[in-house]
Coordinates of C-alpha atoms in Angstrom, one line a residue:
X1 CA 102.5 97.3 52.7
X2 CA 102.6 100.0 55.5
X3 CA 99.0 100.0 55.5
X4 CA 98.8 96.6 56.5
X5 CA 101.0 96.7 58.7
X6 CA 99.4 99.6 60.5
X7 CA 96.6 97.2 60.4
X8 CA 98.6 95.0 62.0
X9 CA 99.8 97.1 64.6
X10 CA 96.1 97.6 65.7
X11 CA 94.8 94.4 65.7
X12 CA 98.0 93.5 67.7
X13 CA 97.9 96.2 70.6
X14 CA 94.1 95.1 71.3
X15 CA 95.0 91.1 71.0
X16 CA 97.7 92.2 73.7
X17 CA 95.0 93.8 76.2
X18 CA 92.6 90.8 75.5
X19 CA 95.5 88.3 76.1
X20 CA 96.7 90.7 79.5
X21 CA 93.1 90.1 80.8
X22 CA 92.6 86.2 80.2
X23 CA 96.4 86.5 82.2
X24 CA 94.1 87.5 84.9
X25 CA 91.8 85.1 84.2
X26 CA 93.4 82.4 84.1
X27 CA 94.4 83.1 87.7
X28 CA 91.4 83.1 88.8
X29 CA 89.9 80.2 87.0
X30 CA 93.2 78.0 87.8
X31 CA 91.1 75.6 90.5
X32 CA 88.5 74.9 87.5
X33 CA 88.4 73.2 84.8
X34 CA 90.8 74.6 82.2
X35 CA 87.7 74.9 79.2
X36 CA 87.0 77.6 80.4
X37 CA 90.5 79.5 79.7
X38 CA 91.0 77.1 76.6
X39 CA 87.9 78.9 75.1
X40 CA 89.0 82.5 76.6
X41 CA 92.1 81.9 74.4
X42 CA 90.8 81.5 71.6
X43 CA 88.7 84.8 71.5
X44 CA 92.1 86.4 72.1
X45 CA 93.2 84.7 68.7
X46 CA 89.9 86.5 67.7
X47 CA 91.0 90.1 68.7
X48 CA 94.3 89.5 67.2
X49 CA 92.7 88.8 64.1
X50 CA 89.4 90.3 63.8
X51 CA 89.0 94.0 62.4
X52 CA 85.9 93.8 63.7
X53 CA 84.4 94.0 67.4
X54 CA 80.9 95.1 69.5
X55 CA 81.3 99.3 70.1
X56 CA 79.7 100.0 73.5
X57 CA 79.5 103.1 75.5
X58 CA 80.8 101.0 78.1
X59 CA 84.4 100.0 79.1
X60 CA 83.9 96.2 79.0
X61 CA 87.4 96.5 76.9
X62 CA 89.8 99.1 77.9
X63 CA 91.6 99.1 74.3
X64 CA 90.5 101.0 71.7
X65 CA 89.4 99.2 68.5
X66 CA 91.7 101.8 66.4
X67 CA 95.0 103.1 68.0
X68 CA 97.0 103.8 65.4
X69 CA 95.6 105.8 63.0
X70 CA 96.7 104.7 59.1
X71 CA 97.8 107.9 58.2
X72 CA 100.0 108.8 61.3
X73 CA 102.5 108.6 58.6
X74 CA 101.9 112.0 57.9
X75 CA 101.3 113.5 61.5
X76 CA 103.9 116.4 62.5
X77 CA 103.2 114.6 66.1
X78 CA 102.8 110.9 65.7
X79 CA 100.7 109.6 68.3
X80 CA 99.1 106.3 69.3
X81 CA 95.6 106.3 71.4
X82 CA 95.3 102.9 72.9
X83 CA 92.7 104.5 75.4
X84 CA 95.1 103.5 78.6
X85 CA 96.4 106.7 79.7
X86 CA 99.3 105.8 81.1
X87 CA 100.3 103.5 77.9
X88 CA 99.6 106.7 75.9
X89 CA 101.5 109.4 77.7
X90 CA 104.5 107.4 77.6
X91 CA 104.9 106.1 74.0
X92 CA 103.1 109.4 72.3
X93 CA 106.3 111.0 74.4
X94 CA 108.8 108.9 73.0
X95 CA 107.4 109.5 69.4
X96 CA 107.2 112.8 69.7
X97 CA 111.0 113.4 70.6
X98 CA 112.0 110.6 68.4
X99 CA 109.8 110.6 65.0
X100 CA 108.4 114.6 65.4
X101 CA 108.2 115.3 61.4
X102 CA 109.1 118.4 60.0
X103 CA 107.2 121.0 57.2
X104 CA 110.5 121.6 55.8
X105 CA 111.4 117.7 55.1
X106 CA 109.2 115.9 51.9
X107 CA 109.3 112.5 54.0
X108 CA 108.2 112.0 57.2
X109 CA 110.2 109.9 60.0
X110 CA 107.6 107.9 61.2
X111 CA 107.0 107.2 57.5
X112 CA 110.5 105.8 56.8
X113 CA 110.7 104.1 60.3
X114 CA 106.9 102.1 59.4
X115 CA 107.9 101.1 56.1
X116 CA 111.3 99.7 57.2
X117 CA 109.4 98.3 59.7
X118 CA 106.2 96.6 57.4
X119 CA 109.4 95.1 55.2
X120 CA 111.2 93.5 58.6
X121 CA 107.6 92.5 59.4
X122 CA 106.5 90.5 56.6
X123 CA 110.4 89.1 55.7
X124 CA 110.0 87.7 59.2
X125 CA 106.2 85.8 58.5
X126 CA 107.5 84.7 55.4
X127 CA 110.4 83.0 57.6
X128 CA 108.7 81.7 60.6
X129 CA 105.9 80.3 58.3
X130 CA 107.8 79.1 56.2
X131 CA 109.9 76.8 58.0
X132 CA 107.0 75.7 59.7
X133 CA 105.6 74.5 56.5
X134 CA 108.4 73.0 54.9
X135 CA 108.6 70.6 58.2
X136 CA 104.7 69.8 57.7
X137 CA 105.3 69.0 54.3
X138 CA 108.3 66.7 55.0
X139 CA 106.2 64.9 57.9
X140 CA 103.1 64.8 55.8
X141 CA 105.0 62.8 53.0
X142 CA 106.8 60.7 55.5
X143 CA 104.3 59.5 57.6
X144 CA 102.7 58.4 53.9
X145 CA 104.4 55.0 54.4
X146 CA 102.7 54.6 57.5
X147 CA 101.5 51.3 58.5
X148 CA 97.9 51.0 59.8
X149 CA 97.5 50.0 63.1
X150 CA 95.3 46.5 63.5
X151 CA 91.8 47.0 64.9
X152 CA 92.0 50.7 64.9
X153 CA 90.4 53.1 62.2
X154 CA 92.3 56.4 61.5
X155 CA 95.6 55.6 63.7
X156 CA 99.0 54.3 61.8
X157 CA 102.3 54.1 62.9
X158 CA 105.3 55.4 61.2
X159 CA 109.2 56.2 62.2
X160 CA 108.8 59.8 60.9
X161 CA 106.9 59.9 64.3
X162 CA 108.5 60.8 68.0
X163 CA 105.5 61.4 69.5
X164 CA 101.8 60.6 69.1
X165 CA 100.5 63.3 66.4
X166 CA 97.2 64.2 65.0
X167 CA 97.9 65.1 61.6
X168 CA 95.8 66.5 58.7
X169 CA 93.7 69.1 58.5
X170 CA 90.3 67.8 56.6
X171 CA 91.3 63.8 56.7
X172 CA 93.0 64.0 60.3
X173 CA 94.5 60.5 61.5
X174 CA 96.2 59.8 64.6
X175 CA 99.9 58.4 63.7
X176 CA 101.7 56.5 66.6
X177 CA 105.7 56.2 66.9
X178 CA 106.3 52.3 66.8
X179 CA 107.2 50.3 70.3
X180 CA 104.3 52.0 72.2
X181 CA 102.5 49.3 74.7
X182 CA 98.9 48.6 74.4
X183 CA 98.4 49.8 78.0
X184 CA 99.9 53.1 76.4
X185 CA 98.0 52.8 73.1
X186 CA 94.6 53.0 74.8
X187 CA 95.6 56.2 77.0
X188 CA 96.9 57.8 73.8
X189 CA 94.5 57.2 71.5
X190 CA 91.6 58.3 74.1
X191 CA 93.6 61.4 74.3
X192 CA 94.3 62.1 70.5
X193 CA 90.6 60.9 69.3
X194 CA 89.1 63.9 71.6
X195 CA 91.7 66.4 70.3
X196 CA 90.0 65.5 66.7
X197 CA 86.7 65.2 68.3
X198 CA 86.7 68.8 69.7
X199 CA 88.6 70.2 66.5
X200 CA 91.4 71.0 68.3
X201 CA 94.1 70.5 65.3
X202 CA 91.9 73.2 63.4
X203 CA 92.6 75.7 66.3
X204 CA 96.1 75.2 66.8
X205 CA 96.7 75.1 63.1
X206 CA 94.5 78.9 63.1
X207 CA 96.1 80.4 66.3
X208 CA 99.4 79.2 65.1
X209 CA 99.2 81.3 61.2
X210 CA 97.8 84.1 63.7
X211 CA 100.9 84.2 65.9
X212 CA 103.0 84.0 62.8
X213 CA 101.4 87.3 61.8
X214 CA 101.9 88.8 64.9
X215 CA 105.8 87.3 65.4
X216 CA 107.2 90.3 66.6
X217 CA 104.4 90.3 69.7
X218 CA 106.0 88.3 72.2
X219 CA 102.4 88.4 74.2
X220 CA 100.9 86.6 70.9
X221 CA 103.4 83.5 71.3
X222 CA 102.6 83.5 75.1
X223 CA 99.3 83.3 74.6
X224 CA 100.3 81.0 72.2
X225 CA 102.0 78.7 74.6
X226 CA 99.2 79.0 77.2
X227 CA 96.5 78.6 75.1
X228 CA 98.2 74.7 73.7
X229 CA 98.8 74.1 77.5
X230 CA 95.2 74.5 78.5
X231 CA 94.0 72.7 75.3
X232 CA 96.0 69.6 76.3
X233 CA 95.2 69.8 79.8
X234 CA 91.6 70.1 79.0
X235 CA 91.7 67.3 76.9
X236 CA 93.6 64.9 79.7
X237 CA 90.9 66.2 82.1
X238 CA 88.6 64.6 79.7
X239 CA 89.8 61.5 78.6
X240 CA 90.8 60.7 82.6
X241 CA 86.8 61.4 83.4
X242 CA 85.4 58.3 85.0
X243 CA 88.9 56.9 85.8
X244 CA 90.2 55.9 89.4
X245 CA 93.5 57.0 90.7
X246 CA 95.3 54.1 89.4
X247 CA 94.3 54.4 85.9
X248 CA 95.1 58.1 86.2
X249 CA 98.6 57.3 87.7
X250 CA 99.1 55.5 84.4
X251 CA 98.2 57.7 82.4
X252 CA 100.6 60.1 84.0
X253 CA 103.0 57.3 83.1
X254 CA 102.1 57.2 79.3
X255 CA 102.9 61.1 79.6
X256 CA 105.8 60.9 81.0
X257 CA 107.3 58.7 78.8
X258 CA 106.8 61.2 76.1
X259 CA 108.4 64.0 77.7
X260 CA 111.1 65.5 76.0
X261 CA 110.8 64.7 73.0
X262 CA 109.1 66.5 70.0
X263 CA 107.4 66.2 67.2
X264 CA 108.7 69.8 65.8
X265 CA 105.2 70.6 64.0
X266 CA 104.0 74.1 66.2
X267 CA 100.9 72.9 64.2
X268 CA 99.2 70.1 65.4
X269 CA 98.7 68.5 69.2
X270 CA 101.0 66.2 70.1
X271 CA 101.1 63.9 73.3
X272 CA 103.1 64.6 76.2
X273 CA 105.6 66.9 74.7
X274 CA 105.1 70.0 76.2
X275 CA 104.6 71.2 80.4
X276 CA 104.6 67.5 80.9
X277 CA 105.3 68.0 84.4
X278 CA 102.1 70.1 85.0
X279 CA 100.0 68.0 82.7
X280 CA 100.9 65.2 85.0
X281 CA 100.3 67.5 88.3
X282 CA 96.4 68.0 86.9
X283 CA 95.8 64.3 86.1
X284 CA 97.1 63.1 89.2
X285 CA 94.5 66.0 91.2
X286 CA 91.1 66.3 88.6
X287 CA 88.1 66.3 90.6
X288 CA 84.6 67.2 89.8
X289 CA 83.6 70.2 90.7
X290 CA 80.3 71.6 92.4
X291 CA 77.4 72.8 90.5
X292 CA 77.6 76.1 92.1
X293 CA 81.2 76.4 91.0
X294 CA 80.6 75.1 87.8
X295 CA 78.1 77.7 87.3
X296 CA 80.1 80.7 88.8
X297 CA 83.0 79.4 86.2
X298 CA 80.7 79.5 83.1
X299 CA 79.1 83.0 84.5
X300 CA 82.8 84.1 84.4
X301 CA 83.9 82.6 81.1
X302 CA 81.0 84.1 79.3
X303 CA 81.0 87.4 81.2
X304 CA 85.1 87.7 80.1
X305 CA 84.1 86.7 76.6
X306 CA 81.5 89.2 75.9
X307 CA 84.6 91.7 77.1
X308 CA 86.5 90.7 75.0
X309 CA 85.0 90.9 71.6
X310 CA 83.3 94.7 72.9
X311 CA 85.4 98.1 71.9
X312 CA 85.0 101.3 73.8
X313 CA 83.4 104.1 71.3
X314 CA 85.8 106.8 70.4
X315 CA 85.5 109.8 72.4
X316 CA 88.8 111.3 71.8
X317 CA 90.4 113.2 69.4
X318 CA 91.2 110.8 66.4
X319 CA 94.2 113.0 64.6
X320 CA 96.5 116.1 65.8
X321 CA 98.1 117.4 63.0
X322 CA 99.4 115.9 59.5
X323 CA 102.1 116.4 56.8
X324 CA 101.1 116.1 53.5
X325 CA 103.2 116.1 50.9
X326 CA 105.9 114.1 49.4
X327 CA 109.4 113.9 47.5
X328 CA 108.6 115.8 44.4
X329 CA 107.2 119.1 46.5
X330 CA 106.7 121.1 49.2
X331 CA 104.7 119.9 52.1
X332 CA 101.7 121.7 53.9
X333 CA 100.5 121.5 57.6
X334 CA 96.8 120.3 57.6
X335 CA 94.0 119.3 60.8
X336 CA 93.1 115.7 59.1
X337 CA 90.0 115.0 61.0
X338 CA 87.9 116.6 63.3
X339 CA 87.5 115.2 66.8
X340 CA 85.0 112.9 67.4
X341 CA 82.8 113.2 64.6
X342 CA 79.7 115.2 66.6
X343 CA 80.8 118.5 66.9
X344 CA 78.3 121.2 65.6
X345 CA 79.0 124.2 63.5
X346 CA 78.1 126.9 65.6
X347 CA 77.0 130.6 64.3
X348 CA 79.3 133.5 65.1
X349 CA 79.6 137.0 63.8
X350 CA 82.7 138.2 61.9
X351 CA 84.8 140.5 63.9
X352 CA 83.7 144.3 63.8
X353 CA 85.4 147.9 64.4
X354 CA 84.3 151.4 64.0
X355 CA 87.0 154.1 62.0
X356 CA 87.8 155.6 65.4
X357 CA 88.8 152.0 67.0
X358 CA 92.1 152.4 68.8
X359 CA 94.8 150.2 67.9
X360 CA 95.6 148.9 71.3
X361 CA 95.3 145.6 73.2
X362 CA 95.9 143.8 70.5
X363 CA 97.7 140.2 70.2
X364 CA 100.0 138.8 67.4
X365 CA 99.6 135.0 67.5
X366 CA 101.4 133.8 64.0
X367 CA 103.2 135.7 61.4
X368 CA 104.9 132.6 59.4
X369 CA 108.3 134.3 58.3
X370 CA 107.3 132.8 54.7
X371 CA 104.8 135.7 54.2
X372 CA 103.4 136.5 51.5
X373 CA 103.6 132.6 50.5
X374 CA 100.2 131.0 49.6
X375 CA 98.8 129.8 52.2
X376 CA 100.5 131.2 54.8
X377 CA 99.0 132.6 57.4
X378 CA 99.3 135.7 60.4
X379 CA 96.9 135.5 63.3
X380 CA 96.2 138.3 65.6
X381 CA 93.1 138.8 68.3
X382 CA 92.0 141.9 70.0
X383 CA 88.8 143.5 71.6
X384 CA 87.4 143.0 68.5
X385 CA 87.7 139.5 68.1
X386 CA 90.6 137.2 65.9
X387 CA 91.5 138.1 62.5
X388 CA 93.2 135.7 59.9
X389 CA 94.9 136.6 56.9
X390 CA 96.5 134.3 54.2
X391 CA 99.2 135.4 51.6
X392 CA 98.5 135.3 48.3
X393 CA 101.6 135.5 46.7
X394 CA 101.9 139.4 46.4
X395 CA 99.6 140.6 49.6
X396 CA 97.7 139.4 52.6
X397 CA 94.1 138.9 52.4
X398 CA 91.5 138.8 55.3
X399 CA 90.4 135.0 55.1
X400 CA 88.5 135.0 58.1
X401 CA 87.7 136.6 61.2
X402 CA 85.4 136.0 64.6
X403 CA 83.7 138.2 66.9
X404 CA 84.4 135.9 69.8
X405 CA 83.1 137.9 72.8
X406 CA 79.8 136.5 70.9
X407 CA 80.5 133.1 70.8
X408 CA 82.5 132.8 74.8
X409 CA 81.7 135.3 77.5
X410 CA 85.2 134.2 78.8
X411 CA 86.5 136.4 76.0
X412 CA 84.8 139.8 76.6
X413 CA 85.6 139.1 80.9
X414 CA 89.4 139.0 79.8
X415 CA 89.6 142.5 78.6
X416 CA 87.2 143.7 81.4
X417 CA 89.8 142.7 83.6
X418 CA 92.1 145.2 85.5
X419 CA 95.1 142.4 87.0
X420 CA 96.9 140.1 84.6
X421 CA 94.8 136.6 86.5
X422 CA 92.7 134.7 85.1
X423 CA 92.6 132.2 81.9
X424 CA 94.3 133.4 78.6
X425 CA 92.9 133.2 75.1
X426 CA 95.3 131.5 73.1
X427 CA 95.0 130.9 68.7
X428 CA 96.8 128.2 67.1
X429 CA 98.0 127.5 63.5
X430 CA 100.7 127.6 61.2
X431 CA 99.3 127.4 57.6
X432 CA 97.0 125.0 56.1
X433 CA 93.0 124.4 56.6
X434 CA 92.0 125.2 60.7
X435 CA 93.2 126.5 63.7
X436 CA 92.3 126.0 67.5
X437 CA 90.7 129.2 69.6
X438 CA 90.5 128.4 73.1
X439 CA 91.0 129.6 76.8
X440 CA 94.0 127.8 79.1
X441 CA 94.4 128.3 82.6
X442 CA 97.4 127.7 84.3
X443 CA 99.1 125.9 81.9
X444 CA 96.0 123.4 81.8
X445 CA 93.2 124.0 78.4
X446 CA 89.6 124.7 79.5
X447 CA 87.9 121.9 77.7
X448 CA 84.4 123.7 77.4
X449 CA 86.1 126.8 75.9
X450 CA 88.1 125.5 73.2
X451 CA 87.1 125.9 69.2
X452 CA 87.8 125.1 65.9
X453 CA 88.0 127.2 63.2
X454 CA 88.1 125.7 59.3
X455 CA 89.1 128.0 57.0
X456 CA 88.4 126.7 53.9
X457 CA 84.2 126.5 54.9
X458 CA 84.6 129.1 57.7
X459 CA 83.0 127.3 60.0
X460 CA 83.3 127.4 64.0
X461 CA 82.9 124.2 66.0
X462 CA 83.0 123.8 69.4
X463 CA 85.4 121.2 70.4
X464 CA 84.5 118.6 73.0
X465 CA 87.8 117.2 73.5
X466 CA 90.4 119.3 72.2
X467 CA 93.0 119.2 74.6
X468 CA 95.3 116.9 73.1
X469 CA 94.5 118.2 69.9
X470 CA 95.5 121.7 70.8
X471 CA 98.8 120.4 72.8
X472 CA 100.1 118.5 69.9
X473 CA 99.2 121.8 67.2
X474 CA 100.9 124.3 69.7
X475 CA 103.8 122.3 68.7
X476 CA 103.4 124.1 65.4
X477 CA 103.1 127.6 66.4
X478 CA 105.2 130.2 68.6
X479 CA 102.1 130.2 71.2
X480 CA 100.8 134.0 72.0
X481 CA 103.2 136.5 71.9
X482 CA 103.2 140.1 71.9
X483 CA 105.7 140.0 69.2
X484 CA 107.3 137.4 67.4
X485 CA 110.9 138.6 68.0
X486 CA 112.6 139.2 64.7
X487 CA 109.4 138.2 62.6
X488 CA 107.0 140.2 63.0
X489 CA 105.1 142.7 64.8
X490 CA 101.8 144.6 64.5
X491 CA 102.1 148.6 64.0
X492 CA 99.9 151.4 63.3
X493 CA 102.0 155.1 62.6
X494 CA 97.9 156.8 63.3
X495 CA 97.3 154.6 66.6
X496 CA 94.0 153.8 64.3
X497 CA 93.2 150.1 64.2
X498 CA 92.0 151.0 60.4
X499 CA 96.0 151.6 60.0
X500 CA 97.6 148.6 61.3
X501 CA 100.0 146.9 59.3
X502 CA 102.0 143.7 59.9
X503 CA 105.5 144.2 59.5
X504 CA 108.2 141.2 58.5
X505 CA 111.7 141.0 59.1
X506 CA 114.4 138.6 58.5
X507 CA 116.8 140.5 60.3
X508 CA 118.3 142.6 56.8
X509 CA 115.1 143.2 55.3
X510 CA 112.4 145.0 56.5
X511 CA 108.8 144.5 55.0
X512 CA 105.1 145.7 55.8
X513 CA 101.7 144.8 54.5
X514 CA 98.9 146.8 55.1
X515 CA 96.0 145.4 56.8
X516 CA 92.6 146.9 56.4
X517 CA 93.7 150.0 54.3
X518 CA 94.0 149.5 50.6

């Protein structure tokens, strides 16, 4: 269930964008026809709904297709990537404090908090449709006693009825409240007959099981809202075509004796019962349009709808870091995902040093205090490039190392230099199947200088966008330090780089583990 509610969530956050720009819209298309938003809301029911839209290199849509990644469950650093910035930075920060997971727990926050939430989500559809259809079902066997109305096909009238209704979904009728004049009749019916004409009852009935799904969106029942307005005011700016002012100003009448009261089906359309004041307001000022207007709205209706069923390709970084793991054992820290999907391995050579190499310069990056522990790792980098060893139990192992003043000229240029500017090489990981090598400068990573290194294949990508990768996995990691105070430090008693050895302490015990000398 927390899958589909992740689902859920993503179809949700891009039916809100789509509904946030036919807002706009509608603004603009106010003085026209209301079609033309009627339609625009319905392809917002279609990105509420749909899994599925057009990817384009271009930004016709400004939300991405998937924000929510399904297993963010897992991620030490939940994170959403709507592709709005500002949306991002603020509700990533929030998760982050709030939901941050932990290696050392077997369930993840953000796991508990979605599953509670996918429970709440679907006990609250069940609800809302629910009560929905136990009204239809009570109207739809009152109104069966419903007394056909003479010299009209498809119209009876019933006292189940408060207001005029179109009811049924494959069979639809119109059913009339009794003590409605004829005058009235003829307004009504014109009305109710283009609502079944057009389909209308169809849409509603769709848009309304869509908002049920998306009941915790209060933009879904907005949209909702507007998108009933504009079909009935479309469909009065229809049935009024061809009338003069009088017959219009009667109409209006027939309206307003219908407001207020309510047929309590969300369902189907239903005259007069809802914004009967601004129905009234549109009858009373219809008028015809311009072909040059007419045009310019259509241009603009079909313009916002190719937006709106078009996705932005991914170009970010689709997944930080992840928890896996559960109750039953221990949990492991692990990159799920690359970045974009079209980063190239590229070649490197393993990190080289002659007998007489000094051990100076050098870099501790990671020592995990759980050393020797499969798995976990200790990081270093030097002159002669980064070195990665992996317990295996009893020892430390070389798993892999890079001779990166052969893959980045940055890196040979930092120990060339004599004064302490300039950017800094930074190595990330904690344990598990990658780590990030890369160059910051102050404070800010230099996107073209920033790798990845897998472990398990011992490949080396360069990353394209690995900035928010790298910030959410130095979350995992002490950063670069000289030392990790009361952990661990590098140490060689010859001064020989051959010698070094990593040595661990907890603050009683004291351990070492040779390096490259067996």
């Amino acid at each position: 269930m927390t899958e589909m509610f992740v689902s859920i969530l993503n179809l949700t956050i891009a039916g809100s964008g789509a509904a946030v720009i036919v807002l706009f819209l509608r603004l603009i298309l106010k003085r026209f026809s209301r079609i033309y938003s009627y339609i625009l809301w319905i392809l917002v029911f279609f990105r509420f709904i749909s899994p599925f839209s057009v990817e384009t290199a271009l930004r016709l849509f400004p939300v991405n297709r998937i924000s929510v990644e399904p297993d963010i469950v897992y991620e030490m650093f939940p994170a959403v990537n709507t592709g709005i910035g500002a949306v991002d930075r603020t509700v990533n920060s929030v998760l982050v404090t709030a939901l941050a997971g932990s290696p050392e727990t077997s369930l993840n926050p953000m796991q508990a908090v979605l599953g509670v939430c996918a429970f709440l989500w679907a006990a609250g559809a069940v609800i809302i449709g629910g009560v929905q259809l136990l009204r239809l079902i009570r109207f739809s066997a009152g109104i069966r006693t419903g007394v056909p109305l003479d010299g009209e096909t498809g119209v009876k009238l019933s006292e189940w009825a408060e207001v005029p209704v179109v009811a049924g979904l494959f069979r639809p009728s119109v059913v009339l409240p009794y003590g409605i004049s004829q005058q009235d009749q003829r307004y009504i019916l014109a009305h109710e007959r283009i609502h079944i004409v057009r389909r209308d009852y169809l849409v509603k009935a769709v848009c309304f099981l869509i908002a049920v799904v998306h009941w915790f969106n209060p933009l879904v029942w907005l949209s909702y809202g507007k998108l009933c307005l504009d079909m009935e005011i479309s469909c009065d700016e229809r049935a009024v075509r061809g009338m003069e002012l009088a017959e219009r100003k009667e109409y209006s009448m027939a309206l307003l004796r219908f407001a207020g009261r309510r047929s309590g089906l969300w369902i189907s359309p239903a005259f007069g019962e809802s914004h009967t004041r601004q129905r009234v307001k549109q009858v009373l000022s219809v008028r015809h349009g311009s072909v040059r207007a007419t045009a310019a709205a259509v241009c603009c209706t079909v313009l916002a709808g190719c937006g709106l069923v078009t996705s932005p390709e991914p170009d970010g970084v689709s997944r930080a870091a992840s928890i896996i793991g559960g109750a039953d054992g221990p949990t492991s820290i692990f990159l799920a995902g690359k970045t974009d999907g079209k980063e190239i391995p590229i070649a490197y050579g393993e990190a080289a040093w002659n007998e007489g190499s000094a051990a100076e310069n050098l870099w501790l990056d990671q020592a995990n205090p759980n050393l020797p522990e499969k798995g976990c790792l200790a990081v270093f980098h030097g002159p002669q490039g980064v070195f990665v060893f992996r317990g295996t139990g009893e020892d430390l192992e070389l798993a892999a190392s890079v001779d990166m003043a052969g893959v980045d000229s940055l890196y040979g240029e930092m120990y060339s230099r004599t004064g302490g500017d300039g950017p800094v090489f930074e190595v990330l990981g904690n344990g598990g199947n990658g780590m990030i090598l890369g160059f910051s400068e102050n404070g800010e990573w230099m996107e073209d200088h920033m790798y990845l290194l897998y472990l398990d294949t011992e490949e080396l990508c360069r990353l394209n966008n690995g900035a928010e990768l790298a910030d959410a996995w130095k979350g995992l990691t002490a950063g670069p330090s000289g030392q990790a105070p009361g952990k661990g430090r590098l140490m060689s008693e010859t001064g020989l780089f051959q010698d070094l050895f990593l040595e661990m302490s907890d603050g009683e015990n004291t351990v070492r583990y040779a390096l490259f000398s067996r």
